[in-house]
Short mmCIF file of C-alpha atoms in Angstrom, two decimals:
data_model
loop_
_atom_site.label_atom_id
_atom_site.label_comp_id
_atom_site.label_asym_id
_atom_site.label_seq_id
_atom_site.Cartn_x
_atom_site.Cartn_y
_atom_site.Cartn_z
CA MET A 1 149.64 157.87 9.92
CA THR A 2 148.59 160.24 7.19
CA PRO A 3 145.11 161.61 6.62
CA HIS A 4 142.77 159.94 4.21
CA THR A 5 142.96 162.81 1.72
CA ASP A 6 146.04 161.24 0.15
CA ALA A 7 144.29 157.83 0.03
CA GLN A 8 147.48 156.07 1.12
CA PRO A 9 147.00 152.95 3.21
CA THR A 10 148.66 153.23 6.63
CA ALA A 11 149.76 150.74 9.23
CA ALA A 12 146.40 151.10 10.93
CA ARG A 13 144.33 150.40 7.84
CA PRO A 14 144.77 146.74 6.92
CA ALA A 15 143.29 145.57 10.21
CA ALA A 16 140.21 147.71 9.66
CA THR A 17 139.24 145.68 6.61
CA ALA A 18 139.19 142.49 8.69
CA LEU A 19 136.59 143.76 11.16
CA PRO A 20 133.33 141.83 11.57
CA GLY A 21 130.02 143.41 10.63
CA ARG A 22 129.18 146.43 8.52
CA PRO A 23 132.12 148.22 6.82
CA CYS A 24 132.21 151.38 8.92
CA SER A 25 134.64 154.10 9.92
CA ILE A 26 133.11 154.22 13.42
CA ALA A 27 134.11 150.58 13.87
CA ALA A 28 137.50 151.27 12.31
CA ALA A 29 138.07 154.23 14.64
CA LEU A 30 137.04 152.24 17.72
CA GLN A 31 139.35 149.40 16.67
CA VAL A 32 142.25 151.88 16.87
CA LEU A 33 141.06 153.73 19.96
CA GLY A 34 140.12 150.58 21.87
CA GLU A 35 138.50 150.74 25.25
CA LYS A 36 138.38 153.64 27.62
CA TRP A 37 142.00 153.66 28.79
CA ALA A 38 143.19 154.68 25.32
CA LEU A 39 140.88 157.69 25.14
CA LEU A 40 141.66 158.67 28.73
CA ALA A 41 145.38 158.56 27.91
CA VAL A 42 144.63 160.85 24.95
CA ARG A 43 142.78 163.15 27.37
CA GLU A 44 145.89 163.41 29.57
CA LEU A 45 148.06 164.22 26.54
CA PHE A 46 145.63 167.04 25.65
CA TYR A 47 145.95 168.24 29.26
CA GLY A 48 149.74 168.40 28.87
CA ASN A 49 150.66 165.27 30.87
CA HIS A 50 153.17 163.36 28.76
CA ARG A 51 154.90 160.91 31.13
CA PHE A 52 153.74 157.38 31.80
CA ASP A 53 153.57 157.69 35.60
CA ARG A 54 151.41 160.79 35.44
CA ILE A 55 149.12 159.30 32.78
CA ALA A 56 148.73 156.16 34.89
CA ARG A 57 147.98 158.14 38.05
CA ASN A 58 145.54 160.55 36.42
CA THR A 59 143.60 157.91 34.47
CA GLY A 60 143.66 155.22 37.14
CA ALA A 61 144.49 152.68 34.42
CA PRO A 62 146.22 149.45 35.44
CA ARG A 63 149.84 149.89 34.34
CA ASP A 64 149.99 146.78 32.18
CA ARG A 65 146.83 147.70 30.29
CA LEU A 66 147.97 151.31 29.88
CA THR A 67 151.29 150.07 28.50
CA ALA A 68 149.46 147.90 25.97
CA ARG A 69 147.09 150.70 24.93
CA LEU A 70 149.90 153.25 24.50
CA ARG A 71 151.84 150.74 22.41
CA ALA A 72 148.77 150.15 20.20
CA LEU A 73 148.20 153.90 19.86
CA GLU A 74 151.84 154.33 18.87
CA GLU A 75 151.60 151.55 16.27
CA ALA A 76 148.44 153.15 14.90
CA GLY A 77 150.18 156.52 14.57
CA VAL A 78 148.07 158.33 17.19
CA VAL A 79 150.87 158.95 19.69
CA GLU A 80 154.65 159.08 19.36
CA ARG A 81 157.42 158.75 21.89
CA HIS A 82 160.03 161.48 22.42
CA ALA A 83 163.15 160.56 24.40
CA TYR A 84 163.96 162.99 27.20
CA SER A 85 166.76 160.96 28.80
CA GLU A 86 169.25 158.58 27.25
CA ARG A 87 170.64 157.03 30.43
CA PRO A 88 168.41 155.68 31.81
CA PRO A 89 166.26 155.60 28.64
CA ARG A 90 163.13 157.65 29.32
CA HIS A 91 160.51 159.01 26.99
CA GLU A 92 157.38 161.10 26.88
CA TYR A 93 154.25 160.48 24.85
CA HIS A 94 152.94 163.14 22.47
CA LEU A 95 149.95 163.28 20.15
CA THR A 96 150.62 163.10 16.42
CA GLU A 97 148.51 165.07 13.95
CA ALA A 98 146.05 162.13 13.93
CA GLY A 99 145.99 162.25 17.72
CA ARG A 100 145.40 166.00 17.90
CA ASP A 101 142.55 165.47 15.44
CA LEU A 102 140.77 163.54 18.23
CA ALA A 103 139.93 166.85 19.94
CA PRO A 104 136.36 167.00 18.53
CA LEU A 105 135.75 163.42 19.69
CA THR A 106 136.97 164.02 23.25
CA GLN A 107 134.94 167.24 23.37
CA ALA A 108 131.84 165.32 22.28
CA LEU A 109 132.45 162.77 25.05
CA LEU A 110 132.98 165.57 27.57
CA ALA A 111 129.80 167.39 26.59
CA TRP A 112 127.72 164.20 26.68
CA GLY A 113 129.16 163.13 30.03
CA ASP A 114 128.55 166.60 31.48
CA ARG A 115 124.96 166.54 30.28
CA TRP A 116 123.97 162.97 31.05
CA VAL A 117 126.32 161.39 33.58
CA SER A 118 128.32 163.72 35.84
CA PRO A 119 126.34 165.39 38.65
CA GLU A 120 128.43 168.54 38.15
CA PRO A 121 130.98 169.22 35.40
CA PRO A 122 134.40 168.31 36.88
CA VAL A 123 136.12 170.52 34.31
CA VAL A 124 134.97 173.48 32.25
CA LEU A 125 136.53 174.46 28.93
CA HIS A 126 136.91 178.17 28.29
CA HIS A 127 137.05 179.51 24.75
CA HIS A 128 139.43 182.32 23.74
CA PRO A 129 138.77 182.77 20.02
CA ASP A 130 140.88 185.93 19.75
CA HIS A 131 143.90 184.14 21.11
CA PRO A 132 146.72 184.38 18.53
CA ASP A 133 147.46 180.96 17.09
CA GLY A 134 149.81 179.21 19.48
CA SER A 135 151.65 182.40 20.42
CA GLU A 136 151.12 182.16 24.18
CA ASP A 137 149.34 180.32 26.92
CA PRO A 138 145.62 181.28 26.85
CA ASP A 139 145.71 181.40 30.67
CA ASP A 140 148.29 184.16 30.64
CA ALA A 141 145.99 186.44 28.69
CA ASP A 142 143.99 189.03 30.58
CA ASP A 143 140.74 187.86 29.06
CA HIS A 144 139.16 184.77 30.56
CA GLY A 145 137.21 184.02 27.40
CA HIS A 146 133.79 182.43 27.83
CA PRO A 147 132.68 178.93 28.76
CA LEU A 148 132.67 176.75 25.66
CA ASP A 149 129.15 175.95 24.47
CA ALA A 150 129.85 174.09 21.28
CA ALA A 151 127.48 172.84 18.62
CA TRP A 152 128.23 170.37 15.84
CA THR A 153 127.84 172.57 12.77
CA CYS A 154 128.10 171.96 9.01
CA ARG A 155 130.99 173.90 7.48
CA THR A 156 129.32 173.93 4.07
CA CYS A 157 126.07 175.67 5.07
CA GLY A 158 126.78 176.91 8.61
CA VAL A 159 123.70 175.17 10.01
CA GLU A 160 123.81 173.23 13.29
CA VAL A 161 123.59 169.50 12.51
CA ARG A 162 120.38 167.71 13.59
CA SER A 163 119.87 163.99 12.97
CA PRO A 164 116.57 164.44 11.05
CA ASP A 165 118.48 166.52 8.48
CA LEU A 166 120.90 163.70 7.68
CA SER A 167 120.64 160.86 5.21
CA LEU A 168 123.00 157.96 4.82
CA GLU A 169 124.64 156.84 1.59
CA VAL A 170 126.13 153.37 2.06
CA ARG A 171 128.99 152.88 -0.40
CA SER A 172 130.16 149.43 0.73
CA PRO A 173 129.27 146.86 -1.94
CA GLY A 174 126.65 144.42 -0.72
CA TRP A 175 125.46 146.57 2.21
CA ASP A 176 122.68 149.07 2.74
CA HIS A 177 121.53 150.86 5.88
CA ARG A 178 119.59 147.74 6.97
CA GLY A 179 122.52 145.36 6.57
CA PRO A 180 123.82 142.95 3.91
CA ALA A 181 121.60 143.57 0.89
CA ALA A 182 121.21 143.44 -2.85
CA PRO A 183 122.68 146.39 -4.78
CA GLY A 184 120.37 149.33 -5.35
CA ASN A 185 118.99 149.88 -1.84
CA ASP A 186 121.86 152.06 -0.84
CA THR A 187 120.46 154.99 1.10
CA GLY A 188 118.57 155.47 4.29
CA ALA A 189 117.31 158.17 6.63
CA LEU A 190 118.72 158.42 10.14
CA ARG A 191 116.17 157.85 12.85
CA MET B 1 118.02 159.48 32.39
CA THR B 2 117.46 163.22 32.44
CA PRO B 3 119.88 165.87 31.28
CA HIS B 4 122.21 167.54 33.71
CA THR B 5 120.42 170.88 33.47
CA ASP B 6 118.03 169.76 36.22
CA ALA B 7 120.96 168.61 38.38
CA GLN B 8 119.03 165.46 39.41
CA PRO B 9 121.15 162.38 40.01
CA THR B 10 120.22 159.51 37.71
CA ALA B 11 120.75 155.79 37.79
CA ALA B 12 123.92 156.22 35.77
CA ARG B 13 125.50 158.77 38.07
CA PRO B 14 126.47 157.02 41.31
CA ALA B 15 128.89 154.67 39.52
CA ALA B 16 130.63 157.64 37.91
CA THR B 17 131.76 158.94 41.30
CA ALA B 18 133.50 155.64 42.05
CA LEU B 19 135.76 155.77 39.01
CA PRO B 20 139.55 155.73 39.47
CA GLY B 21 141.68 158.68 38.43
CA ARG B 22 140.79 162.26 37.63
CA PRO B 23 137.11 163.27 38.11
CA CYS B 24 136.09 163.64 34.47
CA SER B 25 132.99 163.52 32.31
CA ILE B 26 134.93 161.80 29.53
CA ALA B 27 135.64 158.93 31.92
CA ALA B 28 132.03 159.00 33.14
CA ALA B 29 130.73 158.88 29.57
CA LEU B 30 133.04 156.01 28.64
CA GLN B 31 131.97 154.11 31.76
CA VAL B 32 128.40 154.20 30.43
CA LEU B 33 129.28 153.64 26.79
CA GLY B 34 131.77 150.86 27.49
CA GLU B 35 133.76 149.28 24.73
CA LYS B 36 133.07 149.36 21.04
CA TRP B 37 130.04 147.05 20.88
CA ALA B 38 127.94 149.56 22.80
CA LEU B 39 128.71 152.42 20.41
CA LEU B 40 128.26 150.16 17.37
CA ALA B 41 124.83 149.11 18.70
CA VAL B 42 124.01 152.83 19.03
CA ARG B 43 125.15 153.26 15.41
CA GLU B 44 122.67 150.58 14.26
CA LEU B 45 119.85 152.27 16.20
CA PHE B 46 120.67 155.54 14.43
CA TYR B 47 120.54 153.60 11.13
CA GLY B 48 117.03 152.37 11.99
CA ASN B 49 117.90 148.79 12.94
CA HIS B 50 116.07 148.09 16.19
CA ARG B 51 115.99 144.29 16.56
CA PHE B 52 118.61 142.23 18.33
CA ASP B 53 119.32 139.86 15.44
CA ARG B 54 119.93 142.67 13.01
CA ILE B 55 122.09 144.63 15.47
CA ALA B 56 124.14 141.46 16.13
CA ARG B 57 124.54 140.73 12.40
CA ASN B 58 125.43 144.29 11.43
CA THR B 59 127.90 144.92 14.26
CA GLY B 60 129.46 141.45 14.27
CA ALA B 61 129.28 141.53 18.09
CA PRO B 62 129.27 138.20 19.97
CA ARG B 63 125.65 137.72 21.07
CA ASP B 64 126.42 137.35 24.77
CA ARG B 65 128.52 140.52 24.86
CA LEU B 66 125.91 142.44 22.85
CA THR B 67 123.22 141.29 25.28
CA ALA B 68 125.31 142.55 28.20
CA ARG B 69 126.05 145.88 26.55
CA LEU B 70 122.41 146.52 25.59
CA ARG B 71 121.34 145.70 29.14
CA ALA B 72 123.92 148.17 30.51
CA LEU B 73 122.81 150.84 28.03
CA GLU B 74 119.19 150.27 29.09
CA GLU B 75 120.10 150.54 32.79
CA ALA B 76 122.00 153.75 32.06
CA GLY B 77 118.99 155.23 30.25
CA VAL B 78 120.59 155.36 26.79
CA VAL B 79 118.29 152.80 25.14
CA GLU B 80 114.82 151.54 25.97
CA ARG B 81 112.93 148.42 24.94
CA HIS B 82 109.59 148.57 23.14
CA ALA B 83 107.53 145.35 22.98
CA TYR B 84 106.32 144.48 19.49
CA SER B 85 104.98 141.00 20.28
CA GLU B 86 103.45 139.65 23.47
CA ARG B 87 103.44 135.96 22.58
CA PRO B 88 106.23 135.15 22.17
CA PRO B 89 107.61 138.19 24.03
CA ARG B 90 109.67 140.22 21.56
CA HIS B 91 111.02 143.73 21.77
CA GLU B 92 112.91 146.32 19.83
CA TYR B 93 115.60 148.69 21.11
CA HIS B 94 115.20 152.44 20.67
CA LEU B 95 117.39 155.39 21.63
CA THR B 96 116.20 157.60 24.46
CA GLU B 97 116.81 161.36 24.41
CA ALA B 98 120.20 160.67 26.03
CA GLY B 99 120.90 158.12 23.31
CA ARG B 100 119.92 160.45 20.47
CA ASP B 101 122.20 163.04 22.02
CA LEU B 102 125.11 160.71 21.10
CA ALA B 103 124.77 161.77 17.45
CA PRO B 104 127.67 164.29 17.53
CA LEU B 105 129.89 161.67 19.21
CA THR B 106 129.19 158.99 16.59
CA GLN B 107 129.65 161.58 13.84
CA ALA B 108 132.99 162.66 15.33
CA LEU B 109 134.07 158.99 15.39
CA LEU B 110 132.92 158.56 11.80
CA ALA B 111 134.81 161.63 10.61
CA TRP B 112 138.01 160.60 12.40
CA GLY B 113 137.79 157.03 11.09
CA ASP B 114 137.15 158.32 7.56
CA ARG B 115 140.16 160.60 7.76
CA TRP B 116 142.67 158.40 9.54
CA VAL B 117 141.69 154.72 9.32
CA SER B 118 139.33 153.69 6.50
CA PRO B 119 140.93 153.55 3.03
CA GLU B 120 137.66 154.90 1.56
CA PRO B 121 134.60 156.13 3.48
CA PRO B 122 132.19 153.14 3.69
CA VAL B 123 129.27 155.52 4.28
CA VAL B 124 128.72 159.18 3.51
CA LEU B 125 126.33 161.39 5.46
CA HIS B 126 124.38 163.94 3.44
CA HIS B 127 123.08 167.10 5.04
CA HIS B 128 119.64 168.50 4.14
CA PRO B 129 119.33 171.59 6.35
CA ASP B 130 116.15 172.81 4.65
CA HIS B 131 114.39 169.54 5.34
CA PRO B 132 111.23 170.26 7.39
CA ASP B 133 111.62 168.93 10.91
CA GLY B 134 110.73 165.25 10.81
CA SER B 135 108.00 165.73 8.24
CA GLU B 136 109.29 163.26 5.69
CA ASP B 137 112.16 161.01 4.78
CA PRO B 138 115.10 163.17 3.60
CA ASP B 139 115.74 160.59 0.86
CA ASP B 140 112.35 161.23 -0.67
CA ALA B 141 113.17 164.89 -1.21
CA ASP B 142 114.33 165.96 -4.63
CA ASP B 143 117.40 167.66 -3.24
CA HIS B 144 120.34 165.46 -2.37
CA GLY B 145 121.76 167.98 0.08
CA HIS B 146 125.53 168.14 0.42
CA PRO B 147 128.05 165.83 2.07
CA LEU B 148 128.26 166.60 5.78
CA ASP B 149 131.50 168.35 6.77
CA ALA B 150 130.95 169.14 10.44
CA ALA B 151 133.04 170.88 13.09
CA TRP B 152 132.48 172.10 16.64
CA THR B 153 131.49 175.75 16.63
CA CYS B 154 131.05 177.90 19.72
CA ARG B 155 127.43 179.03 20.07
CA THR B 156 128.51 182.09 22.07
CA CYS B 157 130.87 183.62 19.48
CA GLY B 158 130.23 181.58 16.33
CA VAL B 159 133.90 180.67 15.88
CA GLU B 160 135.02 177.13 15.00
CA VAL B 161 136.66 175.52 18.01
CA ARG B 162 140.43 174.92 17.81
CA SER B 163 142.41 173.35 20.65
CA PRO B 164 144.88 176.28 21.02
CA ASP B 165 141.91 178.53 21.80
CA LEU B 166 140.78 176.43 24.77
CA SER B 167 141.81 176.56 28.39
CA LEU B 168 140.82 174.17 31.11
CA GLU B 169 139.27 175.07 34.46
CA VAL B 170 139.43 172.07 36.79
CA ARG B 171 136.65 172.31 39.35
CA SER B 172 137.24 169.01 41.17
CA PRO B 173 138.61 169.70 44.67
CA GLY B 174 142.20 168.52 45.00
CA TRP B 175 142.89 168.27 41.26
CA ASP B 176 144.42 170.52 38.64
CA HIS B 177 145.26 169.86 35.00
CA ARG B 178 148.49 168.10 36.06
CA GLY B 179 146.80 165.76 38.52
CA PRO B 180 146.15 165.65 42.29
CA ALA B 181 147.36 169.04 43.54
CA ALA B 182 147.13 171.77 46.12
CA PRO B 183 144.24 174.26 45.67
CA GLY B 184 145.01 177.33 43.60
CA ASN B 185 146.62 175.75 40.53
CA ASP B 186 143.33 175.14 38.87
CA THR B 187 143.70 176.10 35.23
CA GLY B 188 145.75 174.90 32.31
CA ALA B 189 146.14 175.35 28.59
CA LEU B 190 145.34 172.47 26.26
CA ARG B 191 148.31 171.29 24.24
#
């Protein structure tokens, strides 16, 4: 699975074109990520839990459904299996580059769940921005960083993103923001 | 549905405590948001499409499943119904504050799908940060803004969030980042 910048189709892409409804990368992403067990398995991989039994225990996913979701994530290029034993054959699951790129999505889910669903945050992320890139475990550092309070921010202008500041350009032929439509009505404001 | 800052339980919260696996706001959020039809319905509400028929057409969701998901989102306080006709009774769906707060999540899904799944972005979001707050349609402005390129940025230090800079403090009694555990091992680095 290679990023879109090279514009190469990948194994995950053909299916996306067969989706019902509006052509949409949200729909395409959800088609790959499936229901909650897939994203909770990704959460466990971010937390450093790479073996099936531990992922099953920590997510609470039924084993047959977890097996199916991990297989789909592997086929889509989000996770890959690394053998750690040949006899008996045993493997661990690891995030690919596409999988690691799900960090902003899982952080958005975490922040929303903390704010709107969980009575108290079950986990808190701490931010250590001075931590040298990958050189050591952030927990081993003397500094404890600060609790992460993240905002979705535009890299181009540095301004925090607010929905009223966004407009939508629909590039799919035959669609506009209202739905299937004649060409020409191709933009819309987000409400 | 009120934000967590007031620490009041809401209708959506009791179910979250009954989830299997690790206590987690990602799991709690996904329990409310369910499978893809719920998030695609939220997408259509962001795009300004508030009526059932249009949401069904534009998502491609089976009508019975869309009905069930919209009812669950209403019970969870993410959407609300506004009557627009009394005879026959007709209503539109609108996002609540909790629903509008899903904007970063849908934008993170969009960005990931654009990068890793869609061959070409079906829609492009444009950012107009100088647009006066809600005063007019961004599309009516002369400026066309710039394409949105968003990332999570820490409000405390202003630095873009990268996974190697994060550590995890697990606050749920009896759990650490590896899973159910003795007290004391309560932090972990994200990999």
